[in-house]
XYZ file of C-alpha atoms in Angstrom:
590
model
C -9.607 -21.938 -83.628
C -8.249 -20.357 -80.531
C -4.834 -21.445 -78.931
C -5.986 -23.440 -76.467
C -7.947 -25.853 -78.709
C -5.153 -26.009 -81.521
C -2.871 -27.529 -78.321
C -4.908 -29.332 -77.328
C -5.201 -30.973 -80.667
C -1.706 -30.912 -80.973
C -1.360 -33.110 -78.456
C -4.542 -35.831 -79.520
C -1.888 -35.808 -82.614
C 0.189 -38.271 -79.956
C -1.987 -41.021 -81.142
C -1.012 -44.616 -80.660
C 1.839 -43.259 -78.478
C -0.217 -42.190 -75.769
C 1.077 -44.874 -73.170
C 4.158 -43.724 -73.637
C 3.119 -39.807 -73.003
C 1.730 -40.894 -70.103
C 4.488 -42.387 -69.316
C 6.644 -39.223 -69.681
C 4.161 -36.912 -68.173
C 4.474 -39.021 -65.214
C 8.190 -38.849 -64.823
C 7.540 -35.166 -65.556
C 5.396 -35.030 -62.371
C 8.298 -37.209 -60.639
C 10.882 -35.149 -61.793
C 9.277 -31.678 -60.908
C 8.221 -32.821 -57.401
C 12.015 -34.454 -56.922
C 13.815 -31.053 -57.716
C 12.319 -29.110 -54.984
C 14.235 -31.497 -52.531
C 17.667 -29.662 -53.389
C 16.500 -26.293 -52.085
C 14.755 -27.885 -48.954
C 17.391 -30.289 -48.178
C 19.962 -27.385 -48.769
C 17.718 -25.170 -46.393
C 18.065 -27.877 -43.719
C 21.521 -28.497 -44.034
C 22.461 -24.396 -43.418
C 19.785 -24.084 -40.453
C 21.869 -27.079 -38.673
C 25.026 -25.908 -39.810
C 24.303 -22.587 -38.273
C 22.269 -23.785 -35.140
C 25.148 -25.931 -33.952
C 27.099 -22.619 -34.389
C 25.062 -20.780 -32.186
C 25.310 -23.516 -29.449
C 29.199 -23.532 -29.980
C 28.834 -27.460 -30.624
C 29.767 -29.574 -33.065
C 27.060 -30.265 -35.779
C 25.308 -33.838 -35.563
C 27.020 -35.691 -38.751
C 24.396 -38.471 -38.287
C 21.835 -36.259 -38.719
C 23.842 -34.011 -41.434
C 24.878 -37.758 -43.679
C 21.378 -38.522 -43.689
C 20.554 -34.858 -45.336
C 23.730 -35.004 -47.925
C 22.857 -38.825 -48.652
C 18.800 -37.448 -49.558
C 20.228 -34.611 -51.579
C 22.868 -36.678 -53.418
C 19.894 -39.538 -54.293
C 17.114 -36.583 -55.556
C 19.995 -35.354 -57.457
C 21.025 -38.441 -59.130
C 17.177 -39.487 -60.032
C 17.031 -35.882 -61.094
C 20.071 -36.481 -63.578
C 18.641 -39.587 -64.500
C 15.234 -39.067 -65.298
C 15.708 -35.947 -67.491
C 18.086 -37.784 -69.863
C 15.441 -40.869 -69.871
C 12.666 -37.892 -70.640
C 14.824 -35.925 -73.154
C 15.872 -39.309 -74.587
C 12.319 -40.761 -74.972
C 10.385 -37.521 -75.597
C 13.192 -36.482 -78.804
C 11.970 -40.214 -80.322
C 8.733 -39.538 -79.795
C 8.426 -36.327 -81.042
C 10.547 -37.394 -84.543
C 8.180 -40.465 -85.022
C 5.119 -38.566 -84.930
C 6.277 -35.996 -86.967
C 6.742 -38.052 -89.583
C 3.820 -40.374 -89.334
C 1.541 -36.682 -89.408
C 3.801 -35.443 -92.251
C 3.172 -38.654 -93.945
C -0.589 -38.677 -93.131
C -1.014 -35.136 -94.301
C 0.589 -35.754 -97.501
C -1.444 -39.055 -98.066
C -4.400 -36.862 -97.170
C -3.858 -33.807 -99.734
C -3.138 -36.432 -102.347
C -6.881 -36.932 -101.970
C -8.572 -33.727 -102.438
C -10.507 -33.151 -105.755
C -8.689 -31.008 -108.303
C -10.971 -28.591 -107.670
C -9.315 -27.903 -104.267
C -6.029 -27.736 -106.235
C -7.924 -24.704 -108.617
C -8.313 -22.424 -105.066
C -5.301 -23.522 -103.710
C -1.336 -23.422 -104.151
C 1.024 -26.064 -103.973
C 3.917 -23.692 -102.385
C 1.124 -23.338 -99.794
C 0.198 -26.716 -99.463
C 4.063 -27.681 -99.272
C 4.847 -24.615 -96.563
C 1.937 -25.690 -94.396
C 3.244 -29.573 -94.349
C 6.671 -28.685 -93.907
C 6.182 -25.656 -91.244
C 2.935 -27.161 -89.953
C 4.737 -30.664 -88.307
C 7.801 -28.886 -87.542
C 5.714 -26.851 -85.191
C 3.996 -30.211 -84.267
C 7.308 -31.615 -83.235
C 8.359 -28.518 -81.583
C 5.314 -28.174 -79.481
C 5.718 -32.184 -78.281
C 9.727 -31.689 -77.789
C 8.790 -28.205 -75.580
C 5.773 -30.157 -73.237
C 7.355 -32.924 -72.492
C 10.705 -31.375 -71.844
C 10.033 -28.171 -70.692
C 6.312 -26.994 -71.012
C 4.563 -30.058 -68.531
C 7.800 -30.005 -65.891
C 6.892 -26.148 -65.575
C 3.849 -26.222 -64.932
C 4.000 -29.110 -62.169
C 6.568 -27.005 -60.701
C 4.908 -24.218 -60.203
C 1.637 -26.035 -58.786
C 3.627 -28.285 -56.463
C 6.173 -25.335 -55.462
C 3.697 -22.273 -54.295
C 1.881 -25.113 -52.046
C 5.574 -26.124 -50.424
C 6.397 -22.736 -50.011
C 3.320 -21.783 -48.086
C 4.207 -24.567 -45.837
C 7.667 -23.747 -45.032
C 6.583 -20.351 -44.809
C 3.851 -18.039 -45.927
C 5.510 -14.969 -45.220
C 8.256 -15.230 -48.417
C 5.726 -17.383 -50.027
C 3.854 -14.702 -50.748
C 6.298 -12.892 -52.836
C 7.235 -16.104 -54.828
C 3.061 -15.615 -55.649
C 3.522 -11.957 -56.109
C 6.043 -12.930 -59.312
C 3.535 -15.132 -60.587
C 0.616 -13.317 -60.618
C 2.993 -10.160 -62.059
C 4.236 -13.158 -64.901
C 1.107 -14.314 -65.606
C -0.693 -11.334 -66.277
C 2.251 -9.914 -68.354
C 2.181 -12.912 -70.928
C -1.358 -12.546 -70.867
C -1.511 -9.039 -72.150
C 1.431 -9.657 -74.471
C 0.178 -12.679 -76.056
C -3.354 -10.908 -76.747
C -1.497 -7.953 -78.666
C 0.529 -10.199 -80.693
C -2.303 -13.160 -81.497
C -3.709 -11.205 -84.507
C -0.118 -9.276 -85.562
C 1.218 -13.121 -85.536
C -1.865 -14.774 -88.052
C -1.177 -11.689 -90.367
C 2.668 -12.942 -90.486
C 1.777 -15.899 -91.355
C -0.275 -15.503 -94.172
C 2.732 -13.195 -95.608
C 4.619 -16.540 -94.977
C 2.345 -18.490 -96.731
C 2.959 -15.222 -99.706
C 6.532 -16.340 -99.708
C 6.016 -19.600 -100.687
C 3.666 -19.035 -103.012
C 5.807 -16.689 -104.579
C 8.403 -18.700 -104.504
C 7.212 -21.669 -105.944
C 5.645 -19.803 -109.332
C 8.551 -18.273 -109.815
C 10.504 -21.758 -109.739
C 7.600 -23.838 -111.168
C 7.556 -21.669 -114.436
C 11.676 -20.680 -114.701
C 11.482 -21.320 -118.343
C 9.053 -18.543 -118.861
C 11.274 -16.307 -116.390
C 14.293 -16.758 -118.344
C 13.007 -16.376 -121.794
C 11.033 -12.792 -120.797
C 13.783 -11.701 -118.846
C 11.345 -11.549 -115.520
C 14.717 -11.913 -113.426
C 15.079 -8.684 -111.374
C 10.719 -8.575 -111.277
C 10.487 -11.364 -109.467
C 13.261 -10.791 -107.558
C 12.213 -7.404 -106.915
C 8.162 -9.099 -105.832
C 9.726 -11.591 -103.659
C 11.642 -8.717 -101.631
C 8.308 -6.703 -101.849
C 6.518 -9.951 -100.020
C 9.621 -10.192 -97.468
C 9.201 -6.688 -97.172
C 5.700 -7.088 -96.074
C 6.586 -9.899 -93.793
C 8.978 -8.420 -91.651
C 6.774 -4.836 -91.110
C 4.167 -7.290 -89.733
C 7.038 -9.238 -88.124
C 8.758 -6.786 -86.418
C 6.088 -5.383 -83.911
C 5.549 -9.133 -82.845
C 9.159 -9.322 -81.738
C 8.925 -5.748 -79.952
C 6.219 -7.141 -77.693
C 7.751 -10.021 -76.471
C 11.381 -8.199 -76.017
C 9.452 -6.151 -74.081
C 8.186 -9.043 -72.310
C 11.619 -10.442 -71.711
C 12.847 -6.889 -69.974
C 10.136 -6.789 -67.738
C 10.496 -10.295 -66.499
C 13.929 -9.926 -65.684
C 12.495 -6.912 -63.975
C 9.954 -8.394 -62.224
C 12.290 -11.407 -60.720
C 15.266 -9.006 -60.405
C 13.060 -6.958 -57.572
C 11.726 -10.567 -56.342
C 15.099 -11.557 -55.432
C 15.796 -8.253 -53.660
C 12.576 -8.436 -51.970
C 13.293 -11.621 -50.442
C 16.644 -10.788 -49.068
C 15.187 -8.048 -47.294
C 12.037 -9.496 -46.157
C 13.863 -12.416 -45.500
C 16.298 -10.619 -43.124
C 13.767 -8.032 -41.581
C 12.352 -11.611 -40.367
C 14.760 -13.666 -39.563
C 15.745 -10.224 -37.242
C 12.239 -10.959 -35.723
C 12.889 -14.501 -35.218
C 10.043 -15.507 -38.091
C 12.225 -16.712 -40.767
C 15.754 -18.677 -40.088
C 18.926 -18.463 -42.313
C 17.761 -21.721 -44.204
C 14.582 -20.435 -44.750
C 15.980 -17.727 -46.203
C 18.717 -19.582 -48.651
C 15.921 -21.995 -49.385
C 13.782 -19.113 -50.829
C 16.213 -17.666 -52.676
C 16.719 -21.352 -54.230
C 12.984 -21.104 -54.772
C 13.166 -17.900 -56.294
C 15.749 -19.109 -58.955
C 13.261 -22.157 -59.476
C 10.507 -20.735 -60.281
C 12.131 -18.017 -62.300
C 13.424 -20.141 -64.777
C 10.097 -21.724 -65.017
C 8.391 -18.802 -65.280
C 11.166 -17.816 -68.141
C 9.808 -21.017 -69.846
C 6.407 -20.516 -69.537
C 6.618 -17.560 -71.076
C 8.880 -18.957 -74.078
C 5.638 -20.997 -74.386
C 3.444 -18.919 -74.697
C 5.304 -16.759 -77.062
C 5.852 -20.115 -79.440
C 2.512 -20.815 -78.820
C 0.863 -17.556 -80.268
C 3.673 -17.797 -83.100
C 3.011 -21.106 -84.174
C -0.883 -21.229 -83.568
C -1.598 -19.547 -87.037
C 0.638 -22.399 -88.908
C -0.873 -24.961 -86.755
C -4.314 -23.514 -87.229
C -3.749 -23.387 -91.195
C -2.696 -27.147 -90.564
C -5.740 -28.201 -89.372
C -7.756 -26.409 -91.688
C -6.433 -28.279 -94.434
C -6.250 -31.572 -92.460
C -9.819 -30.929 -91.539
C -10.907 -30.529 -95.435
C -13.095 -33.435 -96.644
C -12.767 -34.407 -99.810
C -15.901 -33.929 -101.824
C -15.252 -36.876 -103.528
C -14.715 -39.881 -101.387
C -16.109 -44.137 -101.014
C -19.453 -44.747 -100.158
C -19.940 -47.135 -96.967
C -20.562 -50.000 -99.334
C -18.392 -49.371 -102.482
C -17.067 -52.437 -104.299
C -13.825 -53.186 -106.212
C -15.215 -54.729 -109.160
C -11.416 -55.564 -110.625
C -11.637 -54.925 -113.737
C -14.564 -53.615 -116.072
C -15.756 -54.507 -119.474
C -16.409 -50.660 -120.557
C -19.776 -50.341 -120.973
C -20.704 -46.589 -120.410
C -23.855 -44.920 -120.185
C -24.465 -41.323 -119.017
C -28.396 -41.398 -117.874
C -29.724 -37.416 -118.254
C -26.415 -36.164 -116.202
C -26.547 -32.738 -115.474
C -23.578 -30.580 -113.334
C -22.739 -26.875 -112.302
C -19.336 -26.066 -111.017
C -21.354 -22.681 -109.296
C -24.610 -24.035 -108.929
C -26.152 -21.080 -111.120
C -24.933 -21.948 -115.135
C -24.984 -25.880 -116.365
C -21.552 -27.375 -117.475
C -22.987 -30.318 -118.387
C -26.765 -30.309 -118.975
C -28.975 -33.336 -119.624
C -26.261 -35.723 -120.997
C -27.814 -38.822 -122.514
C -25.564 -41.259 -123.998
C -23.852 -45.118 -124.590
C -20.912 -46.045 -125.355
C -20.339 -49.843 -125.588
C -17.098 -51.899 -125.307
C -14.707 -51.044 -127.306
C -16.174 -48.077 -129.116
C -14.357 -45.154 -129.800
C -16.492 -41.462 -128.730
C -15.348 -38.481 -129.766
C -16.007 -35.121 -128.199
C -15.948 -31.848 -129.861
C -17.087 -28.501 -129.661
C -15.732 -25.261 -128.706
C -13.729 -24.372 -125.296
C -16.171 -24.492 -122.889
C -18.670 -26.514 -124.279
C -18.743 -29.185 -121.467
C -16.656 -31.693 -123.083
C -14.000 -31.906 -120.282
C -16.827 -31.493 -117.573
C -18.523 -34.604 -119.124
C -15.247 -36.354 -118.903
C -14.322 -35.141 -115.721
C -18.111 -36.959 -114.335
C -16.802 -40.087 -115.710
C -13.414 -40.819 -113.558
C -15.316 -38.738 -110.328
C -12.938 -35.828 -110.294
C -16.873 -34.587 -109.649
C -20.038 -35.846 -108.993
C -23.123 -34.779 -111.021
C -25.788 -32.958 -108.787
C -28.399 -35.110 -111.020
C -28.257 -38.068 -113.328
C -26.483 -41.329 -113.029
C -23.181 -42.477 -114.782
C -22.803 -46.323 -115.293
C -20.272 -48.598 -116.464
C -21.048 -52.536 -117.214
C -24.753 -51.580 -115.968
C -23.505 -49.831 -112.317
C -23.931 -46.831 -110.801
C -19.459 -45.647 -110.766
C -20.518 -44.209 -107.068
C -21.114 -47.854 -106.121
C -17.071 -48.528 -107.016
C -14.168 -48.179 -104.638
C -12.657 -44.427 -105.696
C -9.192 -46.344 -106.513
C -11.043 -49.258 -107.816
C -12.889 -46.967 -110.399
C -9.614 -44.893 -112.048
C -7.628 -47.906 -111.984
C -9.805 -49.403 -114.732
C -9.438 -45.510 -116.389
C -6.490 -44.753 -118.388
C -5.929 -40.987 -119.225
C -3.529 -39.299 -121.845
C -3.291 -35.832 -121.025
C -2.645 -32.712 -123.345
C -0.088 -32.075 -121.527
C 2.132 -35.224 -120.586
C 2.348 -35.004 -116.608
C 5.799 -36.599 -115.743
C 7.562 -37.056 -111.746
C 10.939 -35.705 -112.053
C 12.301 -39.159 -111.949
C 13.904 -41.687 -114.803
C 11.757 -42.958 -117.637
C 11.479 -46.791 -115.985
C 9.996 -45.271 -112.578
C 7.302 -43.129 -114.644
C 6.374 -45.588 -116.975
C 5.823 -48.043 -113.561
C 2.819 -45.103 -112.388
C 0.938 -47.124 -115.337
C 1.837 -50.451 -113.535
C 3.818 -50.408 -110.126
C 5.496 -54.163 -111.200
C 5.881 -53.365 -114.870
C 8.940 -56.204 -115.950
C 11.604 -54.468 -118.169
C 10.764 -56.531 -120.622
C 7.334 -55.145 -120.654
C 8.600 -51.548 -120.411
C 10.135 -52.146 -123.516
C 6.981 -53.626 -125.224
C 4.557 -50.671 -124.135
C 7.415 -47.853 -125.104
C 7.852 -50.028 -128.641
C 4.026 -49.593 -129.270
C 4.065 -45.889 -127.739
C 6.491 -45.307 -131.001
C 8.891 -44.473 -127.437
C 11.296 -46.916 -128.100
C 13.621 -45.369 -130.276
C 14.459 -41.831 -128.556
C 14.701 -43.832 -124.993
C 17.478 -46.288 -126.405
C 19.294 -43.051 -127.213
C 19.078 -41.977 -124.055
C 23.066 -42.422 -121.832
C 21.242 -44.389 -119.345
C 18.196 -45.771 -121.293
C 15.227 -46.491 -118.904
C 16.938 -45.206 -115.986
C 17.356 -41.726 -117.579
C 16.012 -38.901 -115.641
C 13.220 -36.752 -117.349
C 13.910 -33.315 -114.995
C 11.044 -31.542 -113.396
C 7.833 -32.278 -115.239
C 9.794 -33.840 -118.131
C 11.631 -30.554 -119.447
C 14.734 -32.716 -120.812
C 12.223 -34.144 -123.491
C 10.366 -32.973 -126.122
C 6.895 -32.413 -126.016
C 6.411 -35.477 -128.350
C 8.800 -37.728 -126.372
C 6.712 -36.608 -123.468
C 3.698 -37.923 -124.998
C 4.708 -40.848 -126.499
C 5.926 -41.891 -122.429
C 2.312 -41.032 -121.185
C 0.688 -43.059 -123.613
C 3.451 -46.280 -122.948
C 2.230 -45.358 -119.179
C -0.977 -46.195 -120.422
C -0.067 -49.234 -121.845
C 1.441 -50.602 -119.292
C -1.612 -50.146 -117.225
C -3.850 -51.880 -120.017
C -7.342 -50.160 -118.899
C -10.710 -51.201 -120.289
C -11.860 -47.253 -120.811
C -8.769 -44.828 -122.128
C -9.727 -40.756 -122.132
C -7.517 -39.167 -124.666
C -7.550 -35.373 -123.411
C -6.449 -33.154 -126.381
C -3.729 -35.643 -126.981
C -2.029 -33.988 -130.171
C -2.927 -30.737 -129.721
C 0.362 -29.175 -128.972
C 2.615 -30.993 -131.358
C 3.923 -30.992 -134.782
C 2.584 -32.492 -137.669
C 5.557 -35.237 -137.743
C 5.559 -35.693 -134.074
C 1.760 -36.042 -134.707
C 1.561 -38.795 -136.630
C 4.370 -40.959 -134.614
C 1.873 -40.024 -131.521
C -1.546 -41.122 -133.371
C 0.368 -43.999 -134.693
C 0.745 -45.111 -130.804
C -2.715 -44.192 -129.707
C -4.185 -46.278 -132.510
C -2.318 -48.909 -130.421
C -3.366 -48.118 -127.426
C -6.691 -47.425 -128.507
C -7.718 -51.094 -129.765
C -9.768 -52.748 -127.588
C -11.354 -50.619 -125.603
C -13.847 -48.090 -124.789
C -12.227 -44.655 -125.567
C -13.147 -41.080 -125.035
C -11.751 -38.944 -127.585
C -11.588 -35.094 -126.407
C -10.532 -33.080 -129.974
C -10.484 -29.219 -131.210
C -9.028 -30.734 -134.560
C -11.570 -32.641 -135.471
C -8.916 -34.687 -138.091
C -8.232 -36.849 -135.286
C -11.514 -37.762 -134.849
C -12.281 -39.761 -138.205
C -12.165 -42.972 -137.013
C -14.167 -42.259 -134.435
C -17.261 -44.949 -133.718
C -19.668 -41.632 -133.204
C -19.053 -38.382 -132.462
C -20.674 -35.670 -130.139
C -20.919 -32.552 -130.754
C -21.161 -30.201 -127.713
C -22.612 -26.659 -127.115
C -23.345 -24.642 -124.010
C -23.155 -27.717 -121.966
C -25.528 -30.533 -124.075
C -25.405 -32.620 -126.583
C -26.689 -30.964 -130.051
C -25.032 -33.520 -132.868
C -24.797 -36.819 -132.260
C -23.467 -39.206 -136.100
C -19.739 -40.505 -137.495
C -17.818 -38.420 -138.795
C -19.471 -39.030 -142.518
C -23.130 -38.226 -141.355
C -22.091 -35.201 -139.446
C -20.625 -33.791 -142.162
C -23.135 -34.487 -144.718
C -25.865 -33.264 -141.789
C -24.441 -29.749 -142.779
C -25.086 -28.752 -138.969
C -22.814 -26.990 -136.364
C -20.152 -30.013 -137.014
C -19.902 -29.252 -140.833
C -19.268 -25.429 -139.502
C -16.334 -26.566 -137.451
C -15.041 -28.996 -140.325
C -15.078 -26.232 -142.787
C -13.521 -23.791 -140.391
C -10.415 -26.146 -139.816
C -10.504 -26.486 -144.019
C -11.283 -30.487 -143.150
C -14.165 -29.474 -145.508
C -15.376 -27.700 -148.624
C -18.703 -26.378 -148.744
C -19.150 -28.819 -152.047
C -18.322 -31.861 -149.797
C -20.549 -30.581 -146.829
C -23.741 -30.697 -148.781
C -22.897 -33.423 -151.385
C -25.272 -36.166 -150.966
């Protein structure tokens, strides 16, 4: 995306405030044209001044109140319009940044996980944060500074043909020596300023793993190692930093150059003319207002350009992730059914996350309302894949999933996993109080029925003991509870939002056997009533189950309760024996 297109799309960022950027590029025009009056008018003034001098007479103050009256009216529209276009443009820019920053984030939100799998949050959060600051920047800069500047310099070379084409020529002469200065500068430091950012983007990366897993920095005494990789990143940064900012001093020492000898060069032109009677004293002082003009616009342009080339690779990094479209999204005539019985039926659903080996291959099965399905097999089987299929985190390359009879593809995205509870293995909490993550289940959750779902969830208890109860924060993903309060909260969340189909994802896994049973006490709650999906290594928690599955390499091999499987002696009984569930007398008994 070269630097011309990212502005330009920069600026279509404007949106519904268009009218209103037309509106201040047209007082930009207004004001640009209106500030070459002081130098003319101040010409004028010193050629009458000095004429009426020459003809020892006394100057004509008609003629002279009419001049000071012009300049003293440009100057006070001058005054006036920039603080109406600083005013206005400072709102605009603000609003926008936060609608973007605000669409962005909505936008990210809605990326499959897989995205997530490629891609870190530190980066994710750097671009947002670094990508609409440079937004606002660029939309502060054109309307204050970047849009007058140019205007100026298009209406001002014209003028100063006109008055005359002698000095004009030198005021061109600075431009064309500007111009082609930024344009070499900005073409060595394009690339150098891309490879900065992506040490930026390092940083946070960095950064954020170090902060995200602190507990497992502390406890292995990682301290001065990630201290000591962060400076090795920074380290990086500023050797591919440094050679950026050489250019562009460089570029500020030859412009000052460059309009240092333009200023000379008029004075002397100017007077070897005005000696020949082709250029008068005004003339002359007019230039050399022209000359300070257009310097300082030429100063800004190149500013520009330099914040331009540094902020195209964050703003191009922006759009790339703006311009990702989710893989999973609504079809053009998805429904919102409300809320689903929990019929499911996988119909010969087959997937491949690389599009060589089969997670999922063939998958042919029913579950009807209410049922409980357990699936088990070892990591990697295809359990979570199959899962995964059923709440669209993907979409199987063959095969149709249905629930109540339709095709889930035919269902609003939102509609679909609001009828889908999930209890993860590992309980995913905001860093926020108990009452505000127990209300992700149900936004309008009553206290009353807070306290219901976290009485089931076996919750109730620990949360009461709690200094502030309900309105107790948890810390960053939960860390002031225990694993067990933890899940006992995700599984009152899910509760509270009462779904038809509940996917228990390796629920129990990681606790203790007391903390177990107080947990499968409150899924057996939550579990009544409804079609469940039981993912399980230990396959005790899987005796109730209505059937189980047995996965291996992707497909179903076993399919029987818990009773059959085990007396089928197959690949189940293996597992049941290896977790001791099992003896080998009880395996083959009839």
């Amino acid at each position: 995306m070269n630097i011309v297109r990212i502005y330009g799309r920069a600026l279509a960022l404007l949106g519904s405030e268009s009218r209103l950027a037309w509106t201040l590029a047209i007082a930009n025009l207004a004001l640009s044209t209106a500030q070459f009056a002081d130098p003319i008018l101040l010409g004028r003034i010193i050629d009458t001044l000095t004429n009426a001098q020459a003809a020892s007479v006394a100057p004509a103050w008609s003629h002279l109140s009419v001049l000071l009256g012009a300049w003293a009216g440009f100057g006070l529209f001058t005054i006036a319009s920039g603080t109406l276009i600083a005013l206005h443009s400072d709102r605009l820019s603000h609003r926008r940044r936060q609608l973007v920053l605000t669409g962005y984030f909505e936008h990210v939100l809605q990326l499959p996980l897989t995205y997530y799998g490629n891609t870190h949050s530190g980066r994710l959060m750097k671009v947002m944060l670094q990508g609409t600051d440079s937004l606002m920047g660029l939309w502060l800069g054109f309307f204050r500074d970047n849009l007058s500047s140019f205007i100026s310099l298009l209406v001002l070379l014209p003028i100063s043909l006109f008055i005359n084409w002698r000095l004009a020529l030198l005021l061109i002469a600075l431009c064309v020596v500007f111009a082609s200065l930024t344009a070499v500068i900005a073409r060595k430091t394009q690339t150098l300023q891309s490879s900065v950012e992506r040490h930026y983007s390092d940083l946070a990366e960095s950064a954020s793993d170090a902060l995200g897993n602190i507990a497992l920095v502390q406890s292995f005494a990682r301290l001065d190692q990630e201290v000591a990789e962060l400076r090795t990143v920074i380290d990086r940064l500023l050797k591919a930093q440094m050679p950026v900012l050489s250019w562009w001093a460089l570029a500020v020492v030859l412009t000052r150059t460059a309009t240092t000898l333009t200023v000379l060069a008029i004075i002397v032109v100017g007077t070897f003319l005005h000696i020949q009677g082709k250029a008068t004293i005004g003339e002359m002082v007019t230039f050399m207002n022209f000359a300070g003009l257009i310097i300082v616009r030429l100063e800004q342009v190149v500013s520009f350009v330099n914040r331009i080339v540094s902020d195209a690779p964050r703003l191009a990094e922006f759009f790339q992730v703006w311009d990702t479209v989710p893989a999973i999204r609504d079809m053009p005539d998805s429904t919102d059914p409300v809320r689903l019985v929990g019929l499911v039926e996988f119909k010969d659903v087959s997937f491949s996350y690389d599009g060589n080996r089969l997670a999922a291959a063939n998958l042919n099965f029913k579950a009807m309302p209410g049922e409980t399905i357990a699936l088990v097999g070892a990591t990697g089987a295809g359990k979570s894949t199959a899962i995964a299929l059923l709440h669209r985190a993907f979409d199987p390359q063959s095969g149709i999933i249905e629930i109540d009879g339709v095709d889930i593809r035919k269902f609003k995205l939102a509609a679909l996993r609001r009828n889908i509870g999930v209890v993860f293995q590992e309980a995913l909490l905001f860093n926020r109080s108990i009452a505000d993550n127990l209300r992700v289940g149900k936004s309008d959750a009553t206290a009353d029925e807070m306290r219901e779902a976290a009485r089931r969830a076996q919750a109730l208890e620990f949360i009461d003991n709690k200094f502030h109860g309900f309105d107790d924060l948890v810390g960053e993903r939960g860390r002031s509870l225990s694993g067990g309060e933890r899940q006992r909260l995700s599984i009152a969340r899910a509760l509270l939002k009462n779904p038809p189909i509940l996917i228990l994802d390796e629920a129990t896994s990681a606790l203790d056997a007391d903390t177990e049973t107080k947990v499968m006490r409150a899924l057996d709650e939550v579990m009544q009533n409804r079609t469940t999906f039981v993912i399980a290594h230990r396959l005790s928690t899987v005796r109730k189950a209505s059937r189980i599955l047995v996965f291996e390499a992707g497909r179903i091999v076993e399919v029987g309760t818990f009773d059959e499987l085990v007396a089928a002696n197959g690949r189940f009984a293996n597992l049941a024996r290896a977790q001791f569930i099992v003896t080998d007398q009880s395996a083959v008994s009839p």
